[in-house]
PDB file of C-alpha atoms in Angstrom:
ATOM      1  CA  ALA K   1      10.753 -15.399   0.955  1.00  0.00           C
ATOM      2  CA  GLN K   2       7.562 -13.390   0.849  1.00  0.00           C
ATOM      3  CA  ARG K   3       7.229 -11.631  -2.454  1.00  0.00           C
ATOM      4  CA  VAL K   4       4.657 -10.252  -4.869  1.00  0.00           C
ATOM      5  CA  THR K   5       5.596  -9.944  -8.521  1.00  0.00           C
ATOM      6  CA  GLN K   6       3.810  -7.888 -11.125  1.00  0.00           C
ATOM      7  CA  PRO K   7       5.730  -8.546 -14.328  1.00  0.00           C
ATOM      8  CA  GLU K   8       4.292  -5.671 -16.368  1.00  0.00           C
ATOM      9  CA  LYS K   9       5.072  -2.064 -15.483  1.00  0.00           C
ATOM     10  CA  LEU K  10       2.705  -0.795 -18.170  1.00  0.00           C
ATOM     11  CA  LEU K  11      -0.302  -2.332 -19.857  1.00  0.00           C
ATOM     12  CA  SER K  12      -1.907  -0.350 -22.656  1.00  0.00           C
ATOM     13  CA  VAL K  13      -5.219  -1.431 -24.206  1.00  0.00           C
ATOM     14  CA  PHE K  14      -8.021   0.099 -26.224  1.00  0.00           C
ATOM     15  CA  LYS K  15     -11.410   0.820 -24.724  1.00  0.00           C
ATOM     16  CA  GLY K  16     -13.607  -2.272 -24.858  1.00  0.00           C
ATOM     17  CA  ALA K  17     -10.686  -4.695 -24.968  1.00  0.00           C
ATOM     18  CA  PRO K  18     -10.200  -7.349 -22.279  1.00  0.00           C
ATOM     19  CA  VAL K  19      -7.687  -6.650 -19.547  1.00  0.00           C
ATOM     20  CA  GLU K  20      -5.571  -8.992 -17.457  1.00  0.00           C
ATOM     21  CA  LEU K  21      -3.114  -7.632 -14.923  1.00  0.00           C
ATOM     22  CA  LYS K  22      -0.791 -10.354 -13.755  1.00  0.00           C
ATOM     23  CA  CYS K  23       0.232 -11.032 -10.179  1.00  0.00           C
ATOM     24  CA  ASN K  24       2.293 -13.900  -8.811  1.00  0.00           C
ATOM     25  CA  TYR K  25       3.245 -14.381  -5.211  1.00  0.00           C
ATOM     26  CA  SER K  26       5.586 -16.328  -3.004  1.00  0.00           C
ATOM     27  CA  TYR K  27       4.517 -17.017   0.569  1.00  0.00           C
ATOM     28  CA  SER K  28       5.005 -19.868   3.008  1.00  0.00           C
ATOM     29  CA  GLY K  29       1.510 -20.391   4.343  1.00  0.00           C
ATOM     30  CA  SER K  30      -1.957 -19.214   3.353  1.00  0.00           C
ATOM     31  CA  PRO K  31      -1.921 -15.542   2.444  1.00  0.00           C
ATOM     32  CA  GLU K  32      -4.776 -13.203   1.828  1.00  0.00           C
ATOM     33  CA  LEU K  33      -4.516 -11.474  -1.549  1.00  0.00           C
ATOM     34  CA  PHE K  34      -5.637  -7.987  -2.490  1.00  0.00           C
ATOM     35  CA  TRP K  35      -5.725  -5.601  -5.417  1.00  0.00           C
ATOM     36  CA  TYR K  36      -5.293  -1.918  -4.621  1.00  0.00           C
ATOM     37  CA  VAL K  37      -5.817   0.878  -7.143  1.00  0.00           C
ATOM     38  CA  GLN K  38      -4.546   4.428  -7.282  1.00  0.00           C
ATOM     39  CA  TYR K  39      -6.291   6.808  -9.668  1.00  0.00           C
ATOM     40  CA  SER K  40      -4.540   9.981 -10.744  1.00  0.00           C
ATOM     41  CA  ARG K  41      -4.049  12.369  -7.812  1.00  0.00           C
ATOM     42  CA  GLN K  42      -6.020  10.116  -5.459  1.00  0.00           C
ATOM     43  CA  ARG K  43      -4.977   7.950  -2.562  1.00  0.00           C
ATOM     44  CA  LEU K  44      -4.413   4.225  -2.677  1.00  0.00           C
ATOM     45  CA  GLN K  45      -7.671   2.328  -2.184  1.00  0.00           C
ATOM     46  CA  LEU K  46      -8.768  -1.271  -1.973  1.00  0.00           C
ATOM     47  CA  LEU K  47     -10.288  -2.620  -5.165  1.00  0.00           C
ATOM     48  CA  LEU K  48     -10.965  -6.192  -4.123  1.00  0.00           C
ATOM     49  CA  ARG K  49      -9.771  -9.039  -1.896  1.00  0.00           C
ATOM     50  CA  HIS K  50      -9.815 -12.718  -2.680  1.00  0.00           C
ATOM     51  CA  ILE K  51     -11.874 -13.769   0.342  1.00  0.00           C
ATOM     52  CA  SER K  52     -14.771 -11.584  -0.787  1.00  0.00           C
ATOM     53  CA  ARG K  53     -15.009 -13.319  -4.164  1.00  0.00           C
ATOM     54  CA  GLU K  54     -16.902 -10.359  -5.560  1.00  0.00           C
ATOM     55  CA  SER K  55     -16.720  -8.248  -8.686  1.00  0.00           C
ATOM     56  CA  ILE K  56     -15.901  -4.568  -8.226  1.00  0.00           C
ATOM     57  CA  LYS K  57     -16.252  -2.128 -11.131  1.00  0.00           C
ATOM     58  CA  GLY K  58     -16.376  -5.158 -13.420  1.00  0.00           C
ATOM     59  CA  PHE K  59     -13.041  -6.500 -12.166  1.00  0.00           C
ATOM     60  CA  THR K  60     -12.588 -10.003 -10.821  1.00  0.00           C
ATOM     61  CA  ALA K  61      -9.590 -11.911  -9.506  1.00  0.00           C
ATOM     62  CA  ASP K  62      -9.294 -15.590  -8.710  1.00  0.00           C
ATOM     63  CA  LEU K  63      -6.702 -16.994  -6.365  1.00  0.00           C
ATOM     64  CA  ASN K  64      -4.893 -19.912  -7.993  1.00  0.00           C
ATOM     65  CA  LYS K  65      -2.911 -21.586  -5.243  1.00  0.00           C
ATOM     66  CA  GLY K  66      -1.353 -24.112  -7.614  1.00  0.00           C
ATOM     67  CA  GLU K  67       0.153 -21.390  -9.782  1.00  0.00           C
ATOM     68  CA  THR K  68       0.470 -18.931  -6.860  1.00  0.00           C
ATOM     69  CA  SER K  69      -1.252 -16.302  -8.944  1.00  0.00           C
ATOM     70  CA  PHE K  70      -3.964 -13.697  -8.404  1.00  0.00           C
ATOM     71  CA  HIS K  71      -4.492 -12.094 -11.795  1.00  0.00           C
ATOM     72  CA  LEU K  72      -6.938  -9.207 -12.148  1.00  0.00           C
ATOM     73  CA  LYS K  73      -9.330  -9.376 -15.077  1.00  0.00           C
ATOM     74  CA  LYS K  74     -11.972  -7.279 -16.737  1.00  0.00           C
ATOM     75  CA  PRO K  75     -13.738  -8.301 -19.954  1.00  0.00           C
ATOM     76  CA  PHE K  76     -14.233  -4.799 -21.373  1.00  0.00           C
ATOM     77  CA  ALA K  77     -11.874  -1.997 -20.311  1.00  0.00           C
ATOM     78  CA  GLN K  78     -13.183   1.541 -19.814  1.00  0.00           C
ATOM     79  CA  GLU K  79     -11.186   4.767 -20.007  1.00  0.00           C
ATOM     80  CA  GLU K  80     -11.921   5.440 -16.333  1.00  0.00           C
ATOM     81  CA  ASP K  81     -10.051   2.232 -15.456  1.00  0.00           C
ATOM     82  CA  SER K  82      -6.767   3.979 -16.290  1.00  0.00           C
ATOM     83  CA  ALA K  83      -4.791   3.936 -13.042  1.00  0.00           C
ATOM     84  CA  MET K  84      -1.947   2.282 -11.171  1.00  0.00           C
ATOM     85  CA  TYR K  85      -2.803  -1.169  -9.844  1.00  0.00           C
ATOM     86  CA  TYR K  86      -0.975  -2.910  -7.010  1.00  0.00           C
ATOM     87  CA  CYS K  87      -1.260  -6.524  -6.022  1.00  0.00           C
ATOM     88  CA  ALA K  88      -0.598  -7.178  -2.332  1.00  0.00           C
ATOM     89  CA  LEU K  89      -0.641  -9.985   0.174  1.00  0.00           C
ATOM     90  CA  SER K  90      -1.030 -10.304   3.904  1.00  0.00           C
ATOM     91  CA  GLY K  91      -0.438 -13.232   6.182  1.00  0.00           C
ATOM     92  CA  THR K  92      -3.284 -14.973   7.981  1.00  0.00           C
ATOM     93  CA  GLY K  93      -3.684 -16.751  11.258  1.00  0.00           C
ATOM     94  CA  VAL K  94      -2.482 -16.156  14.772  1.00  0.00           C
ATOM     95  CA  GLY K  95       0.208 -13.521  15.042  1.00  0.00           C
ATOM     96  CA  ASN K  96      -0.601 -11.937  11.705  1.00  0.00           C
ATOM     97  CA  THR K  97      -0.126  -8.186  11.887  1.00  0.00           C
ATOM     98  CA  GLY K  98      -2.055  -7.311   8.753  1.00  0.00           C
ATOM     99  CA  LYS K  99       0.968  -5.724   7.128  1.00  0.00           C
ATOM    100  CA  LEU K 100       0.839  -5.740   3.362  1.00  0.00           C
ATOM    101  CA  ILE K 101       3.527  -6.831   0.939  1.00  0.00           C
ATOM    102  CA  PHE K 102       3.059  -5.018  -2.361  1.00  0.00           C
ATOM    103  CA  GLY K 103       4.129  -5.693  -5.890  1.00  0.00           C
ATOM    104  CA  GLN K 104       5.802  -2.974  -7.933  1.00  0.00           C
ATOM    105  CA  GLY K 105       2.559  -1.970  -9.584  1.00  0.00           C
ATOM    106  CA  THR K 106       1.214  -1.971 -13.125  1.00  0.00           C
ATOM    107  CA  THR K 107       0.033   1.160 -14.890  1.00  0.00           C
ATOM    108  CA  LEU K 108      -3.089   0.447 -16.894  1.00  0.00           C
ATOM    109  CA  GLN K 109      -3.653   2.832 -19.755  1.00  0.00           C
ATOM    110  CA  VAL K 110      -6.979   2.548 -21.579  1.00  0.00           C
ATOM    111  CA  LYS K 111      -6.952   4.385 -24.868  1.00  0.00           C
ATOM    112  CA  PRO K 112     -10.129   5.708 -26.500  1.00  0.00           C
TER     113      PRO K 112
ATOM    114  CA  GLY F   1     -12.380  13.600   9.467  1.00  0.00           C
ATOM    115  CA  ALA F   2     -13.640  10.895   7.169  1.00  0.00           C
ATOM    116  CA  GLY F   3     -10.303   9.440   6.137  1.00  0.00           C
ATOM    117  CA  VAL F   4      -6.681   9.027   7.130  1.00  0.00           C
ATOM    118  CA  SER F   5      -4.981  12.412   7.200  1.00  0.00           C
ATOM    119  CA  GLN F   6      -1.254  12.980   6.766  1.00  0.00           C
ATOM    120  CA  THR F   7       0.657  16.191   7.274  1.00  0.00           C
ATOM    121  CA  PRO F   8       2.510  17.796   5.717  1.00  0.00           C
ATOM    122  CA  SER F   9       1.655  16.734   2.190  1.00  0.00           C
ATOM    123  CA  ASN F  10       5.092  17.831   1.028  1.00  0.00           C
ATOM    124  CA  LYS F  11       8.314  18.299   2.956  1.00  0.00           C
ATOM    125  CA  VAL F  12      11.661  19.469   1.607  1.00  0.00           C
ATOM    126  CA  THR F  13      14.564  19.250   4.001  1.00  0.00           C
ATOM    127  CA  GLU F  14      18.325  19.479   3.886  1.00  0.00           C
ATOM    128  CA  LYS F  15      20.531  16.457   4.271  1.00  0.00           C
ATOM    129  CA  GLY F  16      21.322  15.865   7.920  1.00  0.00           C
ATOM    130  CA  LYS F  17      18.189  17.518   9.288  1.00  0.00           C
ATOM    131  CA  TYR F  18      15.508  15.957  11.459  1.00  0.00           C
ATOM    132  CA  VAL F  19      11.926  15.568  10.203  1.00  0.00           C
ATOM    133  CA  GLU F  20       8.602  14.512  11.668  1.00  0.00           C
ATOM    134  CA  LEU F  21       5.714  13.196   9.621  1.00  0.00           C
ATOM    135  CA  ARG F  22       2.255  13.022  11.144  1.00  0.00           C
ATOM    136  CA  CYS F  23      -0.602  10.576  10.608  1.00  0.00           C
ATOM    137  CA  ASP F  24      -4.136  10.980  11.907  1.00  0.00           C
ATOM    138  CA  PRO F  25      -5.960   7.658  11.419  1.00  0.00           C
ATOM    139  CA  ILE F  26      -9.668   7.016  11.095  1.00  0.00           C
ATOM    140  CA  SER F  27     -11.325   7.331  14.498  1.00  0.00           C
ATOM    141  CA  GLY F  28     -11.646   3.977  16.226  1.00  0.00           C
ATOM    142  CA  HIS F  29      -9.049   2.219  14.097  1.00  0.00           C
ATOM    143  CA  THR F  30      -6.668   0.414  16.415  1.00  0.00           C
ATOM    144  CA  ALA F  31      -4.215  -0.787  13.757  1.00  0.00           C
ATOM    145  CA  LEU F  32      -1.898   1.777  12.155  1.00  0.00           C
ATOM    146  CA  TYR F  33       0.794   1.165   9.545  1.00  0.00           C
ATOM    147  CA  TRP F  34       3.557   3.215   7.968  1.00  0.00           C
ATOM    148  CA  TYR F  35       4.846   2.418   4.490  1.00  0.00           C
ATOM    149  CA  ARG F  36       7.490   4.009   2.284  1.00  0.00           C
ATOM    150  CA  GLN F  37       7.109   4.240  -1.457  1.00  0.00           C
ATOM    151  CA  SER F  38      10.146   5.030  -3.537  1.00  0.00           C
ATOM    152  CA  LEU F  39       9.809   6.176  -7.139  1.00  0.00           C
ATOM    153  CA  GLY F  40       8.605   3.383  -9.400  1.00  0.00           C
ATOM    154  CA  GLN F  41       8.130   0.936  -6.551  1.00  0.00           C
ATOM    155  CA  GLY F  42       5.229  -0.400  -4.554  1.00  0.00           C
ATOM    156  CA  PRO F  43       4.794   0.628  -0.924  1.00  0.00           C
ATOM    157  CA  GLU F  44       7.161  -1.088   1.527  1.00  0.00           C
ATOM    158  CA  PHE F  45       6.160  -1.809   5.107  1.00  0.00           C
ATOM    159  CA  LEU F  46       7.943   0.116   7.842  1.00  0.00           C
ATOM    160  CA  ILE F  47       6.123  -0.309  11.152  1.00  0.00           C
ATOM    161  CA  TYR F  48       2.816  -1.465  12.626  1.00  0.00           C
ATOM    162  CA  PHE F  49       1.082  -0.201  15.760  1.00  0.00           C
ATOM    163  CA  GLN F  50      -1.669  -1.993  17.599  1.00  0.00           C
ATOM    164  CA  GLY F  51      -2.979   0.642  19.964  1.00  0.00           C
ATOM    165  CA  THR F  52      -0.067   2.510  21.494  1.00  0.00           C
ATOM    166  CA  GLY F  53       2.580  -0.155  21.040  1.00  0.00           C
ATOM    167  CA  ALA F  54       4.779  -0.855  18.035  1.00  0.00           C
ATOM    168  CA  ALA F  55       3.921  -4.511  17.485  1.00  0.00           C
ATOM    169  CA  ASP F  56       6.146  -4.920  14.426  1.00  0.00           C
ATOM    170  CA  ASP F  57       8.965  -2.550  13.494  1.00  0.00           C
ATOM    171  CA  SER F  58      10.804  -5.010  11.296  1.00  0.00           C
ATOM    172  CA  GLY F  59      10.553  -2.755   8.251  1.00  0.00           C
ATOM    173  CA  LEU F  60      12.379   0.244   9.688  1.00  0.00           C
ATOM    174  CA  PRO F  61      15.576   0.502   7.610  1.00  0.00           C
ATOM    175  CA  ASN F  62      17.902   1.639  10.411  1.00  0.00           C
ATOM    176  CA  ASP F  63      17.977   3.376  13.777  1.00  0.00           C
ATOM    177  CA  ARG F  64      17.541   6.821  12.228  1.00  0.00           C
ATOM    178  CA  PHE F  65      13.874   5.948  11.826  1.00  0.00           C
ATOM    179  CA  PHE F  66      11.519   5.918  14.789  1.00  0.00           C
ATOM    180  CA  ALA F  67       7.761   6.147  15.211  1.00  0.00           C
ATOM    181  CA  VAL F  68       5.431   6.746  18.127  1.00  0.00           C
ATOM    182  CA  ARG F  69       1.723   6.576  18.820  1.00  0.00           C
ATOM    183  CA  PRO F  70       1.476   7.712  22.451  1.00  0.00           C
ATOM    184  CA  GLU F  71      -2.286   7.823  22.841  1.00  0.00           C
ATOM    185  CA  GLY F  72      -3.255   5.132  20.390  1.00  0.00           C
ATOM    186  CA  SER F  73      -4.494   7.563  17.784  1.00  0.00           C
ATOM    187  CA  VAL F  74      -2.158  10.025  16.034  1.00  0.00           C
ATOM    188  CA  SER F  75       1.225   8.655  15.036  1.00  0.00           C
ATOM    189  CA  THR F  76       4.454  10.460  14.208  1.00  0.00           C
ATOM    190  CA  LEU F  77       7.239   9.031  12.073  1.00  0.00           C
ATOM    191  CA  LYS F  78      10.576  10.583  12.962  1.00  0.00           C
ATOM    192  CA  ILE F  79      13.670  10.535  10.803  1.00  0.00           C
ATOM    193  CA  GLN F  80      17.002  11.722  12.160  1.00  0.00           C
ATOM    194  CA  ARG F  81      20.021  12.842  10.140  1.00  0.00           C
ATOM    195  CA  THR F  82      18.118  12.586   6.880  1.00  0.00           C
ATOM    196  CA  GLU F  83      19.887  11.295   3.796  1.00  0.00           C
ATOM    197  CA  ARG F  84      19.072  11.791   0.123  1.00  0.00           C
ATOM    198  CA  GLY F  85      18.079   8.128  -0.055  1.00  0.00           C
ATOM    199  CA  ASP F  86      15.255   8.815   2.394  1.00  0.00           C
ATOM    200  CA  SER F  87      13.441  10.772  -0.307  1.00  0.00           C
ATOM    201  CA  ALA F  88      10.156   8.980  -0.940  1.00  0.00           C
ATOM    202  CA  VAL F  89       6.426   9.153  -0.334  1.00  0.00           C
ATOM    203  CA  TYR F  90       5.604   8.050   3.188  1.00  0.00           C
ATOM    204  CA  LEU F  91       2.171   6.475   3.476  1.00  0.00           C
ATOM    205  CA  CYS F  92       0.103   5.858   6.553  1.00  0.00           C
ATOM    206  CA  ALA F  93      -2.774   3.384   6.714  1.00  0.00           C
ATOM    207  CA  SER F  94      -5.224   2.369   9.400  1.00  0.00           C
ATOM    208  CA  SER F  95      -7.666  -0.486   9.839  1.00  0.00           C
ATOM    209  CA  LEU F  96     -10.285  -1.452  12.366  1.00  0.00           C
ATOM    210  CA  THR F  97      -8.460  -4.646  13.294  1.00  0.00           C
ATOM    211  CA  PRO F  98      -5.293  -6.329  12.054  1.00  0.00           C
ATOM    212  CA  ARG F  99      -6.870  -9.701  11.368  1.00  0.00           C
ATOM    213  CA  GLY F 100     -10.038 -11.159   9.982  1.00  0.00           C
ATOM    214  CA  TRP F 101     -13.007  -9.099   8.808  1.00  0.00           C
ATOM    215  CA  GLY F 102     -12.476  -5.387   9.201  1.00  0.00           C
ATOM    216  CA  THR F 103      -8.907  -5.548   8.039  1.00  0.00           C
ATOM    217  CA  GLU F 104      -9.378  -3.270   5.029  1.00  0.00           C
ATOM    218  CA  ALA F 105      -6.519  -0.811   5.213  1.00  0.00           C
ATOM    219  CA  PHE F 106      -7.431   2.803   4.458  1.00  0.00           C
ATOM    220  CA  PHE F 107      -4.534   4.891   3.216  1.00  0.00           C
ATOM    221  CA  GLY F 108      -3.708   8.536   3.638  1.00  0.00           C
ATOM    222  CA  GLN F 109      -2.664  10.700   0.726  1.00  0.00           C
ATOM    223  CA  GLY F 110       0.975  10.440   1.768  1.00  0.00           C
ATOM    224  CA  THR F 111       3.779  12.834   2.619  1.00  0.00           C
ATOM    225  CA  ARG F 112       6.291  13.407  -0.155  1.00  0.00           C
ATOM    226  CA  LEU F 113       9.680  13.854   1.507  1.00  0.00           C
ATOM    227  CA  THR F 114      12.521  15.323  -0.516  1.00  0.00           C
ATOM    228  CA  VAL F 115      15.989  15.493   1.000  1.00  0.00           C
ATOM    229  CA  VAL F 116      18.283  17.919  -0.811  1.00  0.00           C
TER     230      VAL F 116
END
């Protein structure tokens, strides 16, 4: 079965603390993994994707195929990072439609 | 417009009525997706269009749901005989291509459908 699991509905940290949003997936094949973010009253937007291997707004995520995980990390949280974060996957290869399978989302709350 | 546009932003309808939700994708984007997001859940895939054709409608929950994209641009999601369980935010997304580079999906702001 294709599934994305985000075990935490809410993660609350203080400003300057490290953050790790967990994401595990189940997929038969080689998926592409994404993190999407939704700030308050804004639309869902792409934060980063594993094939880019880049850092966006200080966030990084490494695909661990052995543990089927794609955790999102940031060493020092900022108040403006407070948002809803969704982990998602898409299939790859011939016949892939690009549809996304999302996790349930984790609300990150960064307290001053 | 610069982004994906969805109308209306809010729709309240009575149980049993018919509704249409509109999506205007980014110009030039051939791939268009509809998702449904229920309260407290992540978005769930409904249907994918490549150009004018529905290439994957495996996410449509039942035959009350139907979507079209007649000219390969604007898409309309149609729900017949609405039920209270259809209440959700309906999201539309578009991307330049469905595979490979250029697959970043850009989302609209959603239509919040409430069936009373």
